[in-house]
CSV table of C-alpha atoms in Angstrom, one decimal:
chain,number,residue,atom,x,y,z
A,93,MET,CA,103.0,69.6,103.4
A,94,LEU,CA,102.7,73.4,104.7
A,95,PHE,CA,102.1,76.2,102.1
A,96,ARG,CA,104.2,79.0,103.7
A,97,SER,CA,102.2,82.0,101.2
A,98,ALA,CA,99.1,80.6,102.0
A,99,GLN,CA,98.2,84.1,103.2
A,100,ALA,CA,98.1,85.2,99.6
A,101,LEU,CA,94.8,83.7,99.0
A,102,GLU,CA,93.4,86.7,101.2
A,103,SER,CA,94.5,88.9,98.6
A,104,ALA,CA,94.3,86.9,95.5
A,105,SER,CA,91.9,87.9,92.7
A,106,HIS,CA,88.6,86.2,92.1
A,107,GLN,CA,88.6,87.3,88.9
A,108,SER,CA,91.7,86.2,87.6
A,109,GLN,CA,94.6,83.7,88.2
A,110,THR,CA,97.1,84.8,90.7
A,111,THR,CA,100.9,83.6,90.2
A,112,LEU,CA,103.1,83.1,92.9
A,113,PRO,CA,106.4,82.0,91.4
A,114,ARG,CA,109.4,80.1,93.3
A,115,GLN,CA,107.6,79.7,96.4
A,116,LYS,CA,109.3,77.7,98.9
A,117,ILE,CA,107.5,74.5,100.2
A,118,LEU,CA,108.2,72.5,103.4
A,119,THR,CA,107.8,68.9,102.5
A,120,GLY,CA,107.1,67.7,106.0
A,121,THR,CA,110.6,67.1,106.8
A,122,ASP,CA,113.4,69.9,107.5
A,123,SER,CA,113.7,69.9,103.6
A,124,GLU,CA,112.2,72.4,101.3
A,125,ALA,CA,111.5,72.3,97.5
A,126,LEU,CA,110.6,75.3,95.1
A,127,PHE,CA,107.4,75.5,93.2
A,128,ASP,CA,105.7,78.0,91.0
A,129,ILE,CA,102.4,78.2,92.3
A,130,ALA,CA,98.9,79.6,90.7
A,131,LEU,CA,95.6,80.4,92.3
A,132,GLU,CA,92.6,80.0,90.1
A,133,PRO,CA,89.0,81.2,91.3
A,134,ALA,CA,86.6,78.1,91.8
A,135,GLY,CA,83.8,80.1,92.9
A,136,PRO,CA,82.8,82.6,95.9
A,137,ASP,CA,85.8,81.9,98.3
A,138,LYS,CA,87.4,79.2,96.7
A,139,PHE,CA,90.6,78.6,94.8
A,140,TRP,CA,92.4,75.7,92.9
A,141,VAL,CA,95.9,75.9,93.8
A,142,HIS,CA,98.2,74.6,91.0
A,143,PHE,CA,101.9,73.7,92.1
A,144,SER,CA,104.4,73.1,89.2
A,145,PRO,CA,107.6,72.0,90.7
A,146,LEU,CA,110.8,73.6,89.2
A,147,ALA,CA,112.9,70.8,87.3
A,148,ASP,CA,116.1,72.5,88.0
A,149,GLU,CA,116.6,74.0,91.2
A,150,SER,CA,120.3,74.4,90.8
A,151,GLY,CA,120.5,77.2,87.7
A,152,GLY,CA,123.7,76.9,86.8
A,153,ASP,CA,125.6,80.4,87.2
A,154,ASP,CA,122.7,81.9,87.7
A,155,PRO,CA,121.6,81.3,91.4
A,156,THR,CA,117.6,82.0,90.7
A,157,GLY,CA,117.8,79.6,87.5
A,158,SER,CA,115.2,81.8,85.8
A,159,GLY,CA,116.3,85.6,85.9
A,160,PRO,CA,114.7,88.4,87.8
A,161,LEU,CA,110.9,88.3,88.1
A,162,ALA,CA,108.7,91.2,86.3
A,163,LYS,CA,107.9,94.1,88.6
A,164,GLU,CA,104.2,92.6,89.2
A,165,ASP,CA,105.1,89.0,90.0
A,166,PHE,CA,108.0,90.3,92.3
A,167,LEU,CA,105.7,92.5,94.3
A,168,THR,CA,103.0,89.8,95.0
A,169,THR,CA,106.0,87.1,96.0
A,170,VAL,CA,106.8,89.9,98.5
A,171,ALA,CA,103.4,90.5,99.6
A,172,GLY,CA,102.8,86.6,99.9
A,173,ARG,CA,106.0,86.3,102.3
A,174,LEU,CA,104.7,88.8,105.0
A,175,GLY,CA,102.8,88.1,108.1
A,176,LEU,CA,103.3,84.5,108.2
A,177,PRO,CA,103.5,82.8,111.7
A,178,GLY,CA,107.0,82.7,112.9
A,179,GLY,CA,108.6,84.3,110.1
A,180,ASP,CA,111.6,86.7,110.0
A,181,ASP,CA,111.8,89.9,110.3
A,182,LEU,CA,112.2,91.4,106.2
A,183,GLN,CA,112.6,94.0,104.5
A,184,MET,CA,112.5,95.2,100.4
A,185,LEU,CA,115.5,96.6,99.3
A,186,MET,CA,115.5,98.7,96.0
A,187,VAL,CA,118.5,99.6,93.8
A,188,ASP,CA,118.9,101.7,91.2
A,189,ILE,CA,122.0,101.6,88.6
A,190,ASP,CA,122.3,104.4,86.4
A,191,GLY,CA,125.1,103.1,84.4
A,192,LEU,CA,122.6,100.5,82.8
A,193,ARG,CA,120.7,103.2,81.3
A,194,ASN,CA,123.9,105.0,79.9
A,195,LYS,CA,124.1,105.1,76.6
A,196,ASP,CA,127.5,106.3,76.4
A,197,LEU,CA,128.8,103.6,78.9
A,198,THR,CA,126.8,100.9,76.9
A,199,ALA,CA,128.6,102.1,73.8
A,200,ARG,CA,132.2,102.7,75.2
A,201,LEU,CA,131.8,98.7,76.5
A,202,GLY,CA,130.1,97.2,73.9
A,203,ASP,CA,127.0,95.1,73.8
A,204,ASP,CA,129.0,91.4,75.1
A,205,ALA,CA,130.5,93.5,77.9
A,206,ALA,CA,127.6,95.7,79.1
A,207,ASN,CA,125.5,92.6,79.2
A,208,ALA,CA,128.3,90.4,81.0
A,209,VAL,CA,128.0,93.9,83.6
A,210,ARG,CA,124.4,93.5,84.0
A,211,SER,CA,124.7,89.9,84.9
A,212,SER,CA,127.2,90.0,87.4
A,213,ILE,CA,125.2,92.5,89.4
A,214,GLU,CA,122.0,90.6,89.1
A,215,THR,CA,124.3,87.6,90.6
A,216,ALA,CA,125.0,89.7,93.3
A,217,LEU,CA,121.8,91.3,94.1
A,218,SER,CA,120.6,87.4,93.8
A,219,GLU,CA,122.9,86.2,96.5
A,220,ALA,CA,121.9,88.8,98.7
A,221,ALA,CA,118.2,88.0,98.6
A,222,VAL,CA,116.5,85.7,101.3
A,223,ASP,CA,115.4,83.3,98.5
A,224,GLY,CA,118.0,84.0,95.7
A,225,GLN,CA,115.3,86.0,93.7
A,226,ILE,CA,115.1,89.5,92.6
A,227,GLY,CA,112.5,91.7,90.8
A,228,GLN,CA,113.1,93.7,87.8
A,229,LEU,CA,111.7,97.1,88.7
A,230,SER,CA,112.6,98.8,85.4
A,231,ALA,CA,115.3,98.4,83.3
A,232,SER,CA,117.9,99.8,85.6
A,233,SER,CA,116.7,98.8,88.8
A,234,TYR,CA,115.8,96.0,90.9
A,235,GLY,CA,113.7,95.0,93.9
A,236,VAL,CA,115.5,92.4,96.4
A,237,LEU,CA,113.9,90.8,99.5
A,238,GLY,CA,116.0,91.0,102.1
A,239,THR,CA,116.4,90.1,105.8
A,240,GLY,CA,115.6,92.9,108.5
A,241,GLY,CA,119.8,93.3,109.5
A,242,GLN,CA,120.8,94.0,105.7
A,243,ASN,CA,122.4,97.4,105.1
A,244,ARG,CA,121.4,98.9,102.1
A,245,GLN,CA,124.9,100.2,101.9
A,246,ASP,CA,126.5,96.8,101.9
A,247,LEU,CA,123.9,95.5,99.1
A,248,VAL,CA,125.3,98.8,96.8
A,249,ALA,CA,128.9,98.0,97.6
A,250,SER,CA,128.2,94.2,96.6
A,251,VAL,CA,127.2,95.7,93.2
A,252,VAL,CA,130.1,98.0,92.8
A,253,ASP,CA,132.3,95.2,93.3
A,254,ALA,CA,130.6,92.7,90.8
A,255,ALA,CA,130.7,95.8,88.0
A,256,SER,CA,134.4,96.5,88.7
A,257,GLN,CA,135.1,92.9,87.7
A,258,HIS,CA,134.4,94.4,84.2
A,259,GLY,CA,136.1,97.6,84.4
A,260,VAL,CA,133.1,99.8,85.4
A,261,ASN,CA,134.1,102.3,88.5
A,262,GLU,CA,131.7,103.1,91.0
A,263,GLN,CA,131.4,106.7,89.8
A,264,ASP,CA,129.8,105.5,86.2
A,265,LEU,CA,127.9,103.1,87.6
A,266,GLY,CA,125.8,105.3,90.0
A,267,ALA,CA,123.9,103.0,92.0
A,268,LYS,CA,121.8,104.2,94.6
A,269,ALA,CA,119.4,102.3,97.1
A,270,GLU,CA,116.6,102.6,99.5
A,271,SER,CA,114.8,100.1,101.6
A,272,VAL,CA,111.6,99.9,103.6
A,273,ALA,CA,110.9,97.4,106.7
A,274,LEU,CA,108.1,95.0,105.9
A,275,ASP,CA,106.5,95.5,109.6
A,276,ALA,CA,103.2,94.3,108.2
A,277,GLU,CA,101.7,92.7,111.4
A,278,ASP,CA,99.2,95.4,112.0
A,279,ILE,CA,98.3,96.1,108.4
A,280,ASP,CA,95.2,94.6,106.5
A,281,PRO,CA,96.8,91.9,104.3
A,282,GLU,CA,94.2,93.3,101.5
A,283,ALA,CA,96.2,96.6,101.4
A,284,VAL,CA,99.9,95.0,101.7
A,285,ARG,CA,100.1,94.6,97.9
A,286,GLY,CA,98.9,98.1,97.3
A,287,LEU,CA,101.6,99.4,99.7
A,288,LEU,CA,104.3,98.1,97.9
A,289,GLY,CA,103.1,99.5,94.8
A,290,HIS,CA,103.5,102.9,96.7
A,291,VAL,CA,106.8,102.3,97.8
A,292,LEU,CA,108.3,101.3,94.2
A,293,HIS,CA,106.4,104.8,93.0
A,294,LYS,CA,108.1,106.7,96.2
A,295,PHE,CA,111.4,105.0,94.9
A,296,GLN,CA,111.2,105.9,91.1
A,297,GLN,CA,110.3,109.6,92.3
A,298,THR,CA,113.3,109.7,94.6
A,299,ILE,CA,115.5,108.3,91.6
A,300,GLN,CA,113.9,110.6,88.7
A,301,HIS,CA,113.1,113.9,90.6
A,302,GLY,CA,115.4,113.9,93.8
A,303,LYS,CA,112.8,114.0,96.1
A,304,PRO,CA,113.0,112.4,99.7
A,305,PHE,CA,112.0,108.7,100.1
A,306,GLY,CA,110.3,109.3,103.5
A,307,GLY,CA,109.6,106.7,105.6
A,308,SER,CA,111.5,103.9,106.2
A,309,ARG,CA,109.0,101.1,107.4
A,310,LEU,CA,105.9,100.1,105.7
A,311,SER,CA,103.6,101.3,109.0
A,312,GLU,CA,105.3,104.6,108.5
A,313,VAL,CA,104.0,104.5,104.6
A,314,SER,CA,100.6,103.4,105.3
A,315,ALA,CA,100.5,106.2,107.8
A,316,GLU,CA,101.6,108.9,104.8
A,317,ILE,CA,99.1,107.6,102.5
A,318,GLU,CA,96.3,107.6,105.7
A,319,GLN,CA,97.4,111.1,105.9
A,320,ALA,CA,97.7,112.3,102.4
A,321,ILE,CA,93.8,110.9,101.6
A,322,ASN,CA,92.7,113.1,105.0
A,323,LEU,CA,94.2,116.0,103.6
A,324,ILE,CA,92.7,115.5,99.9
A,325,GLU,CA,89.4,114.7,101.6
A,326,THR,CA,89.5,117.8,103.6
A,327,ALA,CA,90.7,120.0,100.6
A,328,LEU,CA,87.7,119.0,98.6
A,329,ASP,CA,85.3,119.1,101.8
A,330,ASN,CA,86.8,123.1,102.0
A,331,GLY,CA,86.9,123.8,98.1
A,332,ASP,CA,90.5,124.0,97.9
A,333,ILE,CA,90.6,123.9,94.6
A,334,ARG,CA,92.9,126.3,92.0
A,335,ILE,CA,91.2,126.7,88.9
A,336,GLU,CA,93.3,127.5,85.9
A,337,ALA,CA,91.8,128.9,82.4
A,338,ARG,CA,93.3,129.2,79.0
A,339,ASP,CA,91.4,130.0,76.1
A,340,VAL,CA,91.6,128.5,72.5
A,341,ARG,CA,91.4,130.7,69.5
A,342,LEU,CA,90.3,130.3,66.1
A,343,LEU,CA,93.1,130.4,63.3
A,344,ASN,CA,91.1,132.1,60.6
A,345,SER,CA,89.9,135.0,63.0
A,346,GLY,CA,91.3,135.2,66.0
A,347,ASP,CA,88.2,134.9,68.2
A,348,ILE,CA,88.1,133.1,70.9
A,349,ALA,CA,86.4,129.3,70.3
A,350,PHE,CA,86.4,128.2,74.0
A,351,TYR,CA,88.0,127.7,77.3
A,352,LEU,CA,90.2,124.9,78.8
A,353,THR,CA,90.0,124.9,82.3
A,354,HIS,CA,91.8,122.8,84.9
A,355,GLY,CA,91.7,122.5,88.6
A,356,VAL,CA,94.4,121.4,91.2
A,357,LEU,CA,93.6,120.6,94.6
A,358,VAL,CA,95.8,122.9,97.5
A,359,PHE,CA,97.3,121.6,100.7
A,360,GLY,CA,98.4,125.0,102.4
A,361,ASP,CA,100.3,126.7,99.6
A,362,GLU,CA,101.3,123.4,97.6
A,363,ALA,CA,99.4,122.3,94.6
A,364,VAL,CA,99.1,118.6,94.5
A,365,THR,CA,100.3,117.1,90.9
A,366,ALA,CA,98.5,114.5,89.2
A,367,ASP,CA,100.8,111.8,90.0
A,368,ARG,CA,100.4,111.9,93.4
A,369,LEU,CA,96.8,112.1,93.3
A,370,LEU,CA,96.8,109.1,90.9
A,371,VAL,CA,98.5,107.4,93.2
A,372,MET,CA,96.3,108.0,96.2
A,373,GLY,CA,93.5,106.5,94.1
A,374,ASP,CA,95.3,103.2,93.8
A,375,HIS,CA,94.8,103.0,97.9
């Protein structure tokens, strides 16, 4: 039996159990089976590998049989699929659907109809995924592991078509998508999981604040992070820090009690926001 997610052992935690849900296992013939796999630390560089076969792979009307994975489990699953010998070209597609967080639309449809819209959208996304499994990135966005040749606009079109079956038009749905080619061959396996998390952060910044998404390949995202780290280190070495101070006064006298100071790193003329610094710290 060949464990196709064996590379996940290289990045598994030595302190806590790592879960790899719905992994395909080659059974020694041309057939495959789905298993939930848990990697349990058993000492230095040793793990117990627990295989739990899925009892019902048909899943009824839900092609995954279990609904979307939680974000962290989805990222772990994607990371486990990368870099395997002979693996297909893959990409991670991310879809945000504004209509799913639109309270006015939900009120107009009613709870049952709104749930039916979400279910149809999830089914359409699952059908586009290489393994039928999608990830719930937020209340209104999903991740899909797709083949390298998939077009994100086609994915949006399938979501629009699914919602239209329930009377929700394209404008009300407000679906947007981005994608990243997962060219992880030359990337340290231990860095892949963090890079995928950074990709999701970039997607959220694009959706919430309209910022450009940036690189369309995982290798480009890795280069972006390396460049940002170098800029931060240079700013620290050069002392390029903008200091801001605010006084805090006593209510009874109006006298200054103390000062609050805040330092911001500056790249050229641009101040670096706290969220960017936190993301860099993750890597």
